mmCIF file of C-alpha atoms in Angstrom:
data_model
loop_
_atom_site.group_PDB
_atom_site.id
_atom_site.type_symbol
_atom_site.label_atom_id
_atom_site.label_comp_id
_atom_site.label_asym_id
_atom_site.label_seq_id
_atom_site.Cartn_x
_atom_site.Cartn_y
_atom_site.Cartn_z
ATOM 1 C CA MET B 246 -0.027 0.224 -0.048
ATOM 2 C CA PHE B 247 0.941 3.376 -0.905
ATOM 3 C CA ALA B 248 0.212 7.010 0.117
ATOM 4 C CA GLY B 249 0.479 10.597 -0.722
ATOM 5 C CA ILE B 250 -0.430 13.671 0.826
ATOM 6 C CA ALA B 251 -0.946 17.424 -0.849
ATOM 7 C CA PHE B 252 -2.124 20.505 0.683
ATOM 8 C CA SER B 253 -3.491 23.678 -0.804
ATOM 9 C CA GLN B 254 -4.434 27.276 0.301
ATOM 10 C CA THR B 255 -5.511 28.945 -2.726
ATOM 11 C CA ASN B 256 -8.777 30.309 -3.319
ATOM 12 C CA ALA B 257 -9.154 29.072 -6.850
ATOM 13 C CA ALA B 258 -11.177 25.898 -5.605
ATOM 14 C CA PHE B 259 -11.260 23.985 -9.144
ATOM 15 C CA ALA B 260 -7.253 24.765 -9.626
ATOM 16 C CA ALA B 261 -6.660 23.501 -6.022
ATOM 17 C CA GLY B 262 -8.814 20.168 -6.563
ATOM 18 C CA GLN B 263 -6.730 19.515 -9.720
ATOM 19 C CA GLN B 264 -3.475 20.438 -7.573
ATOM 20 C CA LEU B 265 -4.272 18.253 -4.559
ATOM 21 C CA ALA B 266 -5.253 15.209 -6.731
ATOM 22 C CA ARG B 267 -2.274 15.268 -9.050
ATOM 23 C CA GLN B 268 0.330 16.109 -6.292
ATOM 24 C CA ALA B 269 -1.356 13.431 -3.964
ATOM 25 C CA ILE B 270 -1.111 10.753 -6.841
ATOM 26 C CA ALA B 271 2.495 11.726 -7.688
ATOM 27 C CA GLN B 272 3.511 11.271 -3.914
ATOM 28 C CA THR B 273 2.305 7.499 -4.314
ATOM 29 C CA GLY B 274 4.814 7.069 -6.995
ATOM 30 C CA ARG B 275 1.749 5.698 -9.189
ATOM 31 C CA SER B 276 -0.321 7.083 -11.819
ATOM 32 C CA SER B 277 -3.669 6.761 -10.398
ATOM 33 C CA ALA B 278 -5.278 6.132 -7.045
ATOM 34 C CA GLN B 279 -8.076 3.642 -5.641
ATOM 35 C CA LEU B 280 -8.847 6.401 -2.852
ATOM 36 C CA LEU B 281 -8.898 9.977 -2.408
ATOM 37 C CA LEU B 282 -9.698 11.433 0.722
ATOM 38 C CA LEU B 283 -10.676 15.255 0.344
ATOM 39 C CA PHE B 284 -10.974 17.851 3.070
ATOM 40 C CA CYS B 285 -11.595 21.740 3.023
ATOM 41 C CA THR B 286 -12.659 24.658 4.968
ATOM 42 C CA ALA B 287 -16.056 26.407 4.422
ATOM 43 C CA LYS B 288 -14.445 29.160 2.580
ATOM 44 C CA THR B 289 -13.744 26.904 -0.440
ATOM 45 C CA ASP B 290 -16.168 26.148 -3.408
ATOM 46 C CA TYR B 291 -16.982 22.705 -2.500
ATOM 47 C CA GLN B 292 -18.352 21.796 -5.657
ATOM 48 C CA ARG B 293 -15.320 23.251 -7.789
ATOM 49 C CA LEU B 294 -12.900 21.750 -5.477
ATOM 50 C CA LEU B 295 -14.398 18.279 -6.105
ATOM 51 C CA ASP B 296 -14.725 18.863 -9.796
ATOM 52 C CA GLY B 297 -10.985 19.536 -9.984
ATOM 53 C CA ALA B 298 -9.979 16.435 -8.118
ATOM 54 C CA ARG B 299 -12.287 14.248 -10.252
ATOM 55 C CA LEU B 300 -11.235 15.459 -13.490
ATOM 56 C CA VAL B 301 -7.706 14.325 -12.480
ATOM 57 C CA CYS B 302 -8.595 11.086 -10.913
ATOM 58 C CA GLY B 303 -11.008 9.876 -13.265
ATOM 59 C CA THR B 304 -14.249 7.990 -12.714
ATOM 60 C CA ASP B 305 -12.622 4.936 -11.080
ATOM 61 C CA THR B 306 -11.306 6.782 -7.720
ATOM 62 C CA ILE B 307 -13.571 6.557 -4.543
ATOM 63 C CA ILE B 308 -13.595 10.297 -3.443
ATOM 64 C CA LEU B 309 -14.713 11.278 0.427
ATOM 65 C CA GLY B 310 -14.229 13.546 2.570
ATOM 66 C CA GLY B 311 -16.012 16.935 3.045
ATOM 67 C CA SER B 312 -15.948 19.948 5.634
ATOM 68 C CA ALA B 313 -12.950 20.745 8.033
ATOM 69 C CA ALA B 314 -12.522 23.542 10.590
ATOM 70 C CA GLY B 315 -9.026 23.394 9.916
ATOM 71 C CA ILE B 316 -6.201 21.351 8.182
ATOM 72 C CA ILE B 317 -3.096 19.985 10.038
ATOM 73 C CA SER B 318 -0.157 19.050 7.944
ATOM 74 C CA HIS B 319 3.120 17.648 8.637
ATOM 75 C CA ASP B 320 4.585 21.079 9.731
ATOM 76 C CA GLN B 321 1.380 23.497 9.746
ATOM 77 C CA ILE B 322 -1.605 24.174 10.991
ATOM 78 C CA MET B 323 -3.861 25.937 8.405
ATOM 79 C CA ILE B 324 -7.203 27.668 9.590
ATOM 80 C CA GLU B 325 -7.167 31.308 7.727
ATOM 81 C CA GLY B 326 -7.845 31.591 3.982
ATOM 82 C CA ALA B 327 -9.029 28.403 2.216
ATOM 83 C CA PRO B 328 -7.136 25.401 3.108
ATOM 84 C CA ALA B 329 -7.688 22.027 1.586
ATOM 85 C CA ALA B 330 -5.849 18.471 1.728
ATOM 86 C CA ALA B 331 -6.000 15.251 -0.042
ATOM 87 C CA LEU B 332 -4.777 11.883 0.780
ATOM 88 C CA ALA B 333 -4.520 9.405 -2.084
ATOM 89 C CA ILE B 334 -3.851 5.584 -1.531
ATOM 90 C CA VAL B 335 -3.035 2.764 -3.862
ATOM 91 C CA SER B 336 -2.854 -0.789 -3.215
ATOM 92 C CA ASP B 337 -0.713 -2.633 -6.095
ATOM 93 C CA ASN B 338 -2.474 -5.794 -5.696
ATOM 94 C CA ASP B 339 -5.659 -7.392 -4.408
ATOM 95 C CA ASN B 340 -4.779 -7.721 -0.569
ATOM 96 C CA ILE B 341 -6.231 -4.525 0.182
ATOM 97 C CA THR B 342 -9.691 -3.110 -1.146
ATOM 98 C CA PHE B 343 -11.721 -0.283 -0.287
ATOM 99 C CA SER B 344 -15.769 -0.265 -0.253
ATOM 100 C CA ARG B 345 -17.953 2.703 0.471
ATOM 101 C CA ALA B 346 -21.402 3.443 1.510
ATOM 102 C CA CYS B 347 -23.653 6.500 2.167
ATOM 103 C CA SER B 348 -26.904 7.139 3.835
ATOM 104 C CA GLU B 349 -29.070 10.440 3.471
ATOM 105 C CA LEU B 350 -31.222 9.433 6.226
ATOM 106 C CA ILE B 351 -29.097 11.006 9.352
ATOM 107 C CA ALA B 352 -31.381 13.851 10.062
ATOM 108 C CA GLN B 353 -34.394 11.873 9.955
ATOM 109 C CA ASN B 354 -33.414 8.593 11.559
ATOM 110 C CA PRO B 355 -29.556 8.321 12.543
ATOM 111 C CA PHE B 356 -30.052 4.934 13.644
ATOM 112 C CA LEU B 357 -31.439 3.840 10.395
ATOM 113 C CA ALA B 358 -28.576 5.904 8.868
ATOM 114 C CA GLY B 359 -25.942 3.655 10.422
ATOM 115 C CA GLN B 360 -28.038 0.440 9.761
ATOM 116 C CA GLN B 361 -28.390 1.563 5.925
ATOM 117 C CA LEU B 362 -24.393 1.940 5.920
ATOM 118 C CA GLY B 363 -23.729 -1.437 7.600
ATOM 119 C CA ALA B 364 -26.219 -3.041 5.311
ATOM 120 C CA LYS B 365 -24.372 -1.978 2.078
ATOM 121 C CA LEU B 366 -21.036 -3.153 3.654
ATOM 122 C CA GLN B 367 -21.661 -6.263 5.248
ATOM 123 C CA GLN B 368 -20.780 -8.703 2.662
ATOM 124 C CA VAL B 369 -16.800 -7.187 2.500
ATOM 125 C CA VAL B 370 -14.127 -10.081 3.596
ATOM 126 C CA SER B 371 -11.882 -9.426 6.049
ATOM 127 C CA PRO B 372 -12.450 -6.017 7.160
ATOM 128 C CA ALA B 373 -9.830 -4.207 8.912
ATOM 129 C CA LEU B 374 -10.998 -0.493 9.519
ATOM 130 C CA LEU B 375 -14.106 1.472 9.080
ATOM 131 C CA LEU B 376 -13.573 5.365 8.659
ATOM 132 C CA LEU B 377 -17.173 7.139 9.566
ATOM 133 C CA PHE B 378 -17.777 10.832 8.220
ATOM 134 C CA PHE B 379 -20.807 12.400 8.925
ATOM 135 C CA ASP B 380 -22.497 15.876 8.978
ATOM 136 C CA SER B 381 -22.324 17.041 12.641
ATOM 137 C CA VAL B 382 -24.675 20.115 12.154
ATOM 138 C CA ARG B 383 -28.546 19.257 11.591
ATOM 139 C CA TYR B 384 -29.601 23.011 11.716
ATOM 140 C CA ALA B 385 -27.155 25.735 11.763
ATOM 141 C CA GLY B 386 -26.806 28.213 14.647
ATOM 142 C CA ASN B 387 -27.185 31.659 14.898
ATOM 143 C CA LEU B 388 -27.337 34.558 17.419
ATOM 144 C CA GLN B 389 -30.907 33.720 18.786
ATOM 145 C CA ASN B 390 -30.539 30.110 18.610
ATOM 146 C CA PRO B 391 -27.795 27.138 19.372
ATOM 147 C CA ALA B 392 -27.234 24.693 16.707
ATOM 148 C CA ILE B 393 -28.957 21.506 16.348
ATOM 149 C CA LEU B 394 -26.479 18.614 15.660
ATOM 150 C CA ASN B 395 -26.710 14.910 14.661
ATOM 151 C CA ALA B 396 -26.211 12.543 17.472
ATOM 152 C CA SER B 397 -23.265 10.130 16.564
ATOM 153 C CA ARG B 398 -24.294 7.437 19.135
ATOM 154 C CA PRO B 399 -27.378 5.587 17.126
ATOM 155 C CA ILE B 400 -25.450 6.138 13.630
ATOM 156 C CA LEU B 401 -22.719 3.805 15.785
ATOM 157 C CA LYS B 402 -25.335 1.515 17.063
ATOM 158 C CA GLY B 403 -27.102 1.070 13.736
ATOM 159 C CA LEU B 404 -23.708 0.148 12.223
ATOM 160 C CA TYR B 405 -23.002 -2.444 14.932
ATOM 161 C CA ASN B 406 -26.718 -3.580 14.377
ATOM 162 C CA THR B 407 -26.040 -4.545 10.890
ATOM 163 C CA LEU B 408 -22.334 -5.622 10.367
ATOM 164 C CA PRO B 409 -21.791 -9.218 10.770
ATOM 165 C CA ILE B 410 -18.331 -8.901 12.626
ATOM 166 C CA LYS B 411 -16.763 -6.532 14.913
ATOM 167 C CA VAL B 412 -14.613 -3.845 13.276
ATOM 168 C CA PRO B 413 -12.996 -1.069 14.730
ATOM 169 C CA ILE B 414 -14.349 2.043 13.496
ATOM 170 C CA ALA B 415 -12.731 5.802 13.585
ATOM 171 C CA GLY B 416 -13.634 8.793 11.963
ATOM 172 C CA ALA B 417 -15.544 12.030 12.854
ATOM 173 C CA GLY B 418 -18.422 14.238 12.627
ATOM 174 C CA LEU B 419 -17.413 16.750 10.204
ATOM 175 C CA LEU B 420 -17.677 20.505 10.908
ATOM 176 C CA ALA B 421 -17.055 23.452 8.608
ATOM 177 C CA ASP B 422 -16.253 26.157 11.157
ATOM 178 C CA GLN B 423 -16.704 26.925 15.153
ATOM 179 C CA GLU B 424 -19.844 29.048 14.009
ATOM 180 C CA PHE B 425 -21.334 25.747 13.383
ATOM 181 C CA SER B 426 -22.358 26.899 9.708
ATOM 182 C CA SER B 427 -23.788 24.163 7.231
ATOM 183 C CA THR B 428 -21.523 21.018 6.476
ATOM 184 C CA LYS B 429 -20.785 19.602 3.566
ATOM 185 C CA LEU B 430 -19.686 15.955 2.477
ATOM 186 C CA PHE B 431 -18.034 14.438 -0.432
ATOM 187 C CA TYR B 432 -19.295 11.151 -2.054
ATOM 188 C CA ASP B 433 -17.792 10.395 -5.438
ATOM 189 C CA ALA B 434 -19.273 13.096 -7.438
ATOM 190 C CA GLN B 435 -21.821 14.370 -4.925
ATOM 191 C CA VAL B 436 -21.336 17.302 -2.392
ATOM 192 C CA GLN B 437 -24.181 17.320 0.098
ATOM 193 C CA SER B 438 -25.205 18.050 3.709
ATOM 194 C CA GLN B 439 -26.946 15.774 5.803
ATOM 195 C CA LEU B 440 -25.077 12.684 4.805
ATOM 196 C CA ALA B 441 -23.495 10.172 6.498
ATOM 197 C CA THR B 442 -20.387 7.900 4.471
ATOM 198 C CA ALA B 443 -18.448 5.023 5.308
ATOM 199 C CA LEU B 444 -15.349 3.733 3.963
ATOM 200 C CA LEU B 445 -14.324 0.182 4.703
ATOM 201 C CA ILE B 446 -10.818 -1.138 4.560
ATOM 202 C CA SER B 447 -9.995 -4.519 4.298
ATOM 203 C CA GLY B 448 -7.480 -7.080 3.790
ATOM 204 C CA HIS B 449 -3.570 -6.939 4.766
ATOM 205 C CA VAL B 450 -3.652 -3.549 6.511
ATOM 206 C CA LYS B 451 -3.518 -3.021 10.299
ATOM 207 C CA PRO B 452 -4.825 0.168 12.124
ATOM 208 C CA TYR B 453 -3.126 1.390 15.123
ATOM 209 C CA ILE B 454 -5.684 3.859 17.016
ATOM 210 C CA SER B 455 -5.277 6.207 19.894
ATOM 211 C CA ASN B 456 -7.580 8.673 21.784
ATOM 212 C CA MET B 457 -5.809 11.590 23.137
ATOM 213 C CA HIS B 458 -8.147 14.056 24.847
ATOM 214 C CA GLY B 459 -6.030 14.619 28.070
ATOM 215 C CA CYS B 460 -9.188 15.601 30.182
ATOM 216 C CA SER B 461 -9.318 14.421 33.910
ATOM 217 C CA PRO B 462 -11.940 13.937 36.222
ATOM 218 C CA LEU B 463 -12.000 17.283 38.601
ATOM 219 C CA SER B 464 -12.887 14.832 41.461
ATOM 220 C CA ALA B 465 -14.079 11.395 42.149
ATOM 221 C CA GLU B 466 -17.785 12.718 42.630
ATOM 222 C CA ARG B 467 -20.380 11.163 40.252
ATOM 223 C CA PHE B 468 -23.415 12.540 39.351
ATOM 224 C CA THR B 469 -26.713 11.382 38.104
ATOM 225 C CA ILE B 470 -28.585 12.964 35.316
ATOM 226 C CA THR B 471 -31.955 13.706 36.248
ATOM 227 C CA LYS B 472 -33.516 15.943 33.646
ATOM 228 C CA ILE B 473 -32.332 16.471 30.007
ATOM 229 C CA PHE B 474 -33.858 16.896 26.572
ATOM 230 C CA GLU B 475 -31.555 16.371 23.379
ATOM 231 C CA GLN B 476 -28.133 18.242 23.893
ATOM 232 C CA PHE B 477 -30.011 20.492 26.612
ATOM 233 C CA LEU B 478 -28.577 19.375 30.225
ATOM 234 C CA TYR B 479 -30.827 20.938 33.035
ATOM 235 C CA GLN B 480 -30.483 18.777 36.483
ATOM 236 C CA LEU B 481 -27.969 16.649 38.170
ATOM 237 C CA ASN B 482 -29.253 15.037 41.037
ATOM 238 C CA ASP B 483 -32.189 16.933 40.886
ATOM 239 C CA GLU B 484 -30.267 20.020 41.272
ATOM 240 C CA PRO B 485 -29.725 22.709 38.454
ATOM 241 C CA VAL B 486 -26.616 21.595 36.590
ATOM 242 C CA THR B 487 -25.323 25.369 36.423
ATOM 243 C CA GLN B 488 -25.471 25.190 40.436
ATOM 244 C CA VAL B 489 -23.722 22.101 40.765
ATOM 245 C CA ILE B 490 -20.853 22.941 38.414
ATOM 246 C CA ASP B 491 -20.727 26.257 40.495
ATOM 247 C CA ARG B 492 -20.343 24.514 43.865
ATOM 248 C CA VAL B 493 -17.768 22.050 42.684
ATOM 249 C CA THR B 494 -15.628 24.629 40.845
ATOM 250 C CA GLY B 495 -15.920 27.201 43.296
ATOM 251 C CA SER B 496 -16.910 29.740 40.666
ATOM 252 C CA SER B 497 -19.438 30.713 38.077
ATOM 253 C CA HIS B 498 -17.136 32.362 35.420
ATOM 254 C CA TRP B 499 -17.385 29.397 33.354
ATOM 255 C CA ARG B 500 -20.834 30.609 32.497
ATOM 256 C CA LYS B 501 -19.538 33.404 30.711
ATOM 257 C CA GLN B 502 -17.477 30.991 28.224
ATOM 258 C CA THR B 503 -18.971 29.912 24.912
ATOM 259 C CA PRO B 504 -17.665 27.115 24.524
ATOM 260 C CA VAL B 505 -16.508 26.488 28.207
ATOM 261 C CA THR B 506 -12.733 26.252 27.848
ATOM 262 C CA GLU B 507 -11.785 24.426 31.078
ATOM 263 C CA LEU B 508 -14.586 22.055 31.992
ATOM 264 C CA ALA B 509 -16.152 19.245 30.312
ATOM 265 C CA LEU B 510 -18.644 16.392 31.411
ATOM 266 C CA GLY B 511 -17.352 12.559 31.004
ATOM 267 C CA PHE B 512 -17.891 9.191 31.823
ATOM 268 C CA ASN B 513 -15.496 6.023 31.961
ATOM 269 C CA GLY B 514 -16.216 4.220 28.815
ATOM 270 C CA ALA B 515 -13.912 1.148 29.749
ATOM 271 C CA THR B 516 -14.089 -1.592 32.537
ATOM 272 C CA SER B 517 -10.858 -0.293 34.159
ATOM 273 C CA CYS B 518 -8.105 2.262 33.526
ATOM 274 C CA LYS B 519 -4.917 3.407 35.058
ATOM 275 C CA PRO B 520 -5.250 6.284 37.340
ATOM 276 C CA ASP B 521 -3.157 8.362 34.939
ATOM 277 C CA ASP B 522 -4.721 7.302 31.764
ATOM 278 C CA SER B 523 -7.521 9.644 30.475
ATOM 279 C CA SER B 524 -8.005 7.880 27.174
ATOM 280 C CA SER B 525 -10.723 5.648 28.613
ATOM 281 C CA TYR B 526 -13.142 8.462 29.196
ATOM 282 C CA VAL B 527 -15.855 9.652 26.928
ATOM 283 C CA THR B 528 -15.861 13.581 27.489
ATOM 284 C CA ARG B 529 -18.806 15.778 26.320
ATOM 285 C CA LEU B 530 -17.960 19.657 25.409
ATOM 286 C CA ILE B 531 -20.151 22.178 27.201
ATOM 287 C CA ASN B 532 -21.087 24.865 24.250
ATOM 288 C CA GLY B 533 -22.693 27.519 26.491
ATOM 289 C CA ILE B 534 -25.379 28.173 28.919
ATOM 290 C CA LEU B 535 -29.269 28.180 28.061
ATOM 291 C CA PRO B 536 -31.039 31.475 28.490
ATOM 292 C CA ASN B 537 -31.677 32.306 32.476
ATOM 293 C CA ASP B 538 -29.164 29.885 33.049
ATOM 294 C CA GLU B 539 -31.360 27.016 33.285
ATOM 295 C CA GLY B 540 -29.150 24.668 32.062
ATOM 296 C CA ILE B 541 -26.087 23.755 29.661
ATOM 297 C CA ILE B 542 -25.829 22.789 25.879
ATOM 298 C CA LEU B 543 -23.734 19.612 25.111
ATOM 299 C CA PHE B 544 -22.221 19.210 21.910
ATOM 300 C CA GLU B 545 -23.788 15.730 21.370
ATOM 301 C CA PRO B 546 -27.401 15.050 22.177
ATOM 302 C CA ASP B 547 -26.668 11.375 23.383
ATOM 303 C CA PHE B 548 -26.622 11.776 27.383
ATOM 304 C CA ARG B 549 -29.462 10.328 28.966
ATOM 305 C CA GLU B 550 -31.423 10.171 32.181
ATOM 306 C CA GLY B 551 -30.282 7.898 34.737
ATOM 307 C CA MET B 552 -26.712 8.293 33.511
ATOM 308 C CA GLN B 553 -23.815 8.808 35.945
ATOM 309 C CA ILE B 554 -21.349 11.402 35.031
ATOM 310 C CA GLN B 555 -18.110 13.220 36.138
ATOM 311 C CA ILE B 556 -16.929 16.741 35.820
ATOM 312 C CA MET B 557 -13.874 16.884 33.763
ATOM 313 C CA GLN B 558 -11.038 19.540 33.766
ATOM 314 C CA ARG B 559 -9.245 20.456 30.612
ATOM 315 C CA ASP B 560 -5.495 21.163 31.249
ATOM 316 C CA PRO B 561 -3.462 21.964 28.184
ATOM 317 C CA GLN B 562 -0.113 20.802 29.733
ATOM 318 C CA HIS B 563 -1.949 17.494 30.259
ATOM 319 C CA ILE B 564 -3.365 17.281 27.011
ATOM 320 C CA VAL B 565 0.223 17.773 25.372
ATOM 321 C CA ALA B 566 1.569 15.337 27.792
ATOM 322 C CA GLN B 567 -0.759 12.686 26.957
ATOM 323 C CA THR B 568 -0.347 13.205 23.314
ATOM 324 C CA ALA B 569 3.308 12.911 23.611
ATOM 325 C CA LYS B 570 2.833 9.748 25.529
ATOM 326 C CA GLN B 571 0.437 7.822 23.854
ATOM 327 C CA THR B 572 1.891 8.775 20.410
ATOM 328 C CA ARG B 573 5.213 7.278 21.565
ATOM 329 C CA ALA B 574 3.673 4.141 22.775
ATOM 330 C CA LEU B 575 1.629 3.531 19.412
ATOM 331 C CA LEU B 576 4.757 3.852 17.463
ATOM 332 C CA LYS B 577 6.623 1.616 19.701
ATOM 333 C CA GLN B 578 3.736 -0.951 19.427
ATOM 334 C CA ILE B 579 4.008 -0.750 15.583
ATOM 335 C CA LYS B 580 7.560 -1.127 15.815
ATOM 336 C CA GLN B 581 7.281 -4.426 18.064
ATOM 337 C CA ASP B 582 4.749 -5.761 15.881
ATOM 338 C CA GLN B 583 7.206 -5.533 12.933
ATOM 339 C CA HIS B 584 4.371 -3.484 10.986
ATOM 340 C CA THR B 585 5.430 -0.543 8.548
ATOM 341 C CA PRO B 586 3.339 2.786 9.128
ATOM 342 C CA ILE B 587 2.247 3.980 5.716
ATOM 343 C CA VAL B 588 0.129 7.035 6.517
ATOM 344 C CA ALA B 589 -1.282 8.765 9.731
ATOM 345 C CA LEU B 590 -4.778 10.482 10.123
ATOM 346 C CA TYR B 591 -5.837 12.682 12.907
ATOM 347 C CA PHE B 592 -9.150 13.935 13.832
ATOM 348 C CA ASP B 593 -8.796 16.854 16.304
ATOM 349 C CA CYS B 594 -11.522 18.688 18.207
ATOM 350 C CA ALA B 595 -12.159 22.108 16.799
ATOM 351 C CA GLY B 596 -12.202 23.326 20.214
ATOM 352 C CA ARG B 597 -8.569 23.023 20.409
ATOM 353 C CA ILE B 598 -7.682 25.087 17.517
ATOM 354 C CA ALA B 599 -6.926 27.911 19.955
ATOM 355 C CA THR B 600 -4.351 25.711 22.034
ATOM 356 C CA PRO B 601 -2.568 23.957 19.092
ATOM 357 C CA GLN B 602 0.364 22.495 21.437
ATOM 358 C CA GLU B 603 -0.775 19.002 20.971
ATOM 359 C CA ALA B 604 -1.094 18.905 17.441
ATOM 360 C CA ARG B 605 2.492 20.291 17.323
ATOM 361 C CA GLU B 606 3.720 17.308 19.390
ATOM 362 C CA LEU B 607 1.896 15.093 17.312
ATOM 363 C CA GLN B 608 3.801 16.619 14.222
ATOM 364 C CA GLN B 609 7.091 16.068 15.518
ATOM 365 C CA GLN B 610 6.756 12.712 16.451
ATOM 366 C CA LEU B 611 5.275 11.687 13.230
ATOM 367 C CA THR B 612 7.770 13.556 10.819
ATOM 368 C CA ALA B 613 10.641 12.084 12.898
ATOM 369 C CA ALA B 614 9.239 8.703 12.396
ATOM 370 C CA LYS B 615 8.830 9.760 8.633
ATOM 371 C CA ILE B 616 5.073 9.025 8.544
ATOM 372 C CA PRO B 617 3.215 11.267 6.483
ATOM 373 C CA LEU B 618 0.129 13.135 8.422
ATOM 374 C CA LEU B 619 -3.174 14.578 7.343
ATOM 375 C CA GLY B 620 -5.296 15.939 10.299
ATOM 376 C CA ILE B 621 -8.671 17.909 10.283
ATOM 377 C CA TYR B 622 -10.328 19.884 12.856
ATOM 378 C CA THR B 623 -13.643 18.093 13.683
ATOM 379 C CA GLY B 624 -17.097 18.390 15.790
ATOM 380 C CA VAL B 625 -16.977 14.716 16.777
ATOM 381 C CA GLU B 626 -14.119 12.461 17.149
ATOM 382 C CA ILE B 627 -14.818 8.637 16.913
ATOM 383 C CA ALA B 628 -12.290 6.064 18.246
ATOM 384 C CA PRO B 629 -12.592 2.278 19.862
ATOM 385 C CA ILE B 630 -12.848 2.647 24.040
ATOM 386 C CA GLY B 631 -13.471 -0.482 25.984
ATOM 387 C CA ASN B 632 -15.295 -3.049 23.519
ATOM 388 C CA LYS B 633 -16.559 -0.732 20.874
ATOM 389 C CA SER B 634 -16.182 2.647 19.347
ATOM 390 C CA ARG B 635 -17.632 5.958 20.848
ATOM 391 C CA SER B 636 -18.194 9.401 19.734
ATOM 392 C CA LEU B 637 -15.815 11.991 21.839
ATOM 393 C CA ASP B 638 -15.632 15.634 22.385
ATOM 394 C CA TRP B 639 -12.261 17.715 22.927
ATOM 395 C CA SER B 640 -10.298 14.871 21.448
ATOM 396 C CA GLY B 641 -7.665 13.808 19.357
ATOM 397 C CA VAL B 642 -7.938 10.432 17.494
ATOM 398 C CA LEU B 643 -4.733 9.119 15.792
ATOM 399 C CA VAL B 644 -5.191 6.215 13.216
ATOM 400 C CA ILE B 645 -1.958 4.909 11.569
ATOM 401 C CA LEU B 646 -2.644 2.433 8.722
ATOM 402 C CA THR B 647 0.280 -0.008 8.531
ATOM 403 C CA THR B 648 1.155 -3.301 6.571
ATOM 404 C CA PRO B 649 3.039 -6.119 7.792
ATOM 405 C CA ASN B 650 6.691 -6.475 7.255
#
């Protein structure tokens, strides 16, 4: 398997699409690609970018991707202007295959969308990894109303309900910008909102995946959700959630932040974890406060009454330390397993754009290991935790594709 990555920051979308496809394919050392992952920010003309890439690739190449709030390369973090990126992958034989599916049901019924994706891919032999990309935003937000989001949990549940065997699922809920504008996805020749897409990679390839959010519990105290609707959380332990957080943190300063920068909510998604290991926690970003401080707005509408959660703290230094530690561990494991790393994908929460030190740490380690990197800033990150894949907030999910030596 061969991979090539290209980046562009030009406003001329059609030319950028051509440049990205041409350069990414050239990096593989081959004349064509089986797969092209294509991402860009909201300031790009999506259709023109896709048309340019398609003209170079031809009709046989699978093209997937879509919106990104920013692009991470091996040495840059690109947010301003119209950055875009492409990853081309080629397999010289039939040992590695790529299968894709899409569903337009995400806004109406995300569970059925997941089922539809799984049903279209259930005949694939020897699946190694499923990459899931979906539209995070159902209704764009404005000054008067918060954005309404698509829940990822039922999509994953629908996939697991349909796929015949367990396969690791990684990927992202795509986000166009930090204002929750409308999101777009690429699917072959389509540019569309309210879409969920899946890519199943099968054969002689092994993914190594790590979740690196670096959030840790503020205390050991657990709280039961007693009133919630969709992404709007009102009560913990039958007490207003805003008052609970005020009491636990000793301050109401967090209420003025949108999103809340130092706090999150979370639960331990694994059966056991080491005291210094935050990777087993599933976190939820607090987007802001409801009118009259009657509740908080979570990024994902998947918490339920009766769930026990903890108040999490976000420490940038801890995030960088966890990124460094877990990346080193992943690279060490790849070496011990005698696998050859081909390419790295990084799905990083858009909320961490303002503190990019962890992305820079990742860039340095992967550059030193000579592993090409394509990263995007996202709305939701997806990675295996415990016995299944889960959606995460304020996280960085690193996927390194490898082949056996």
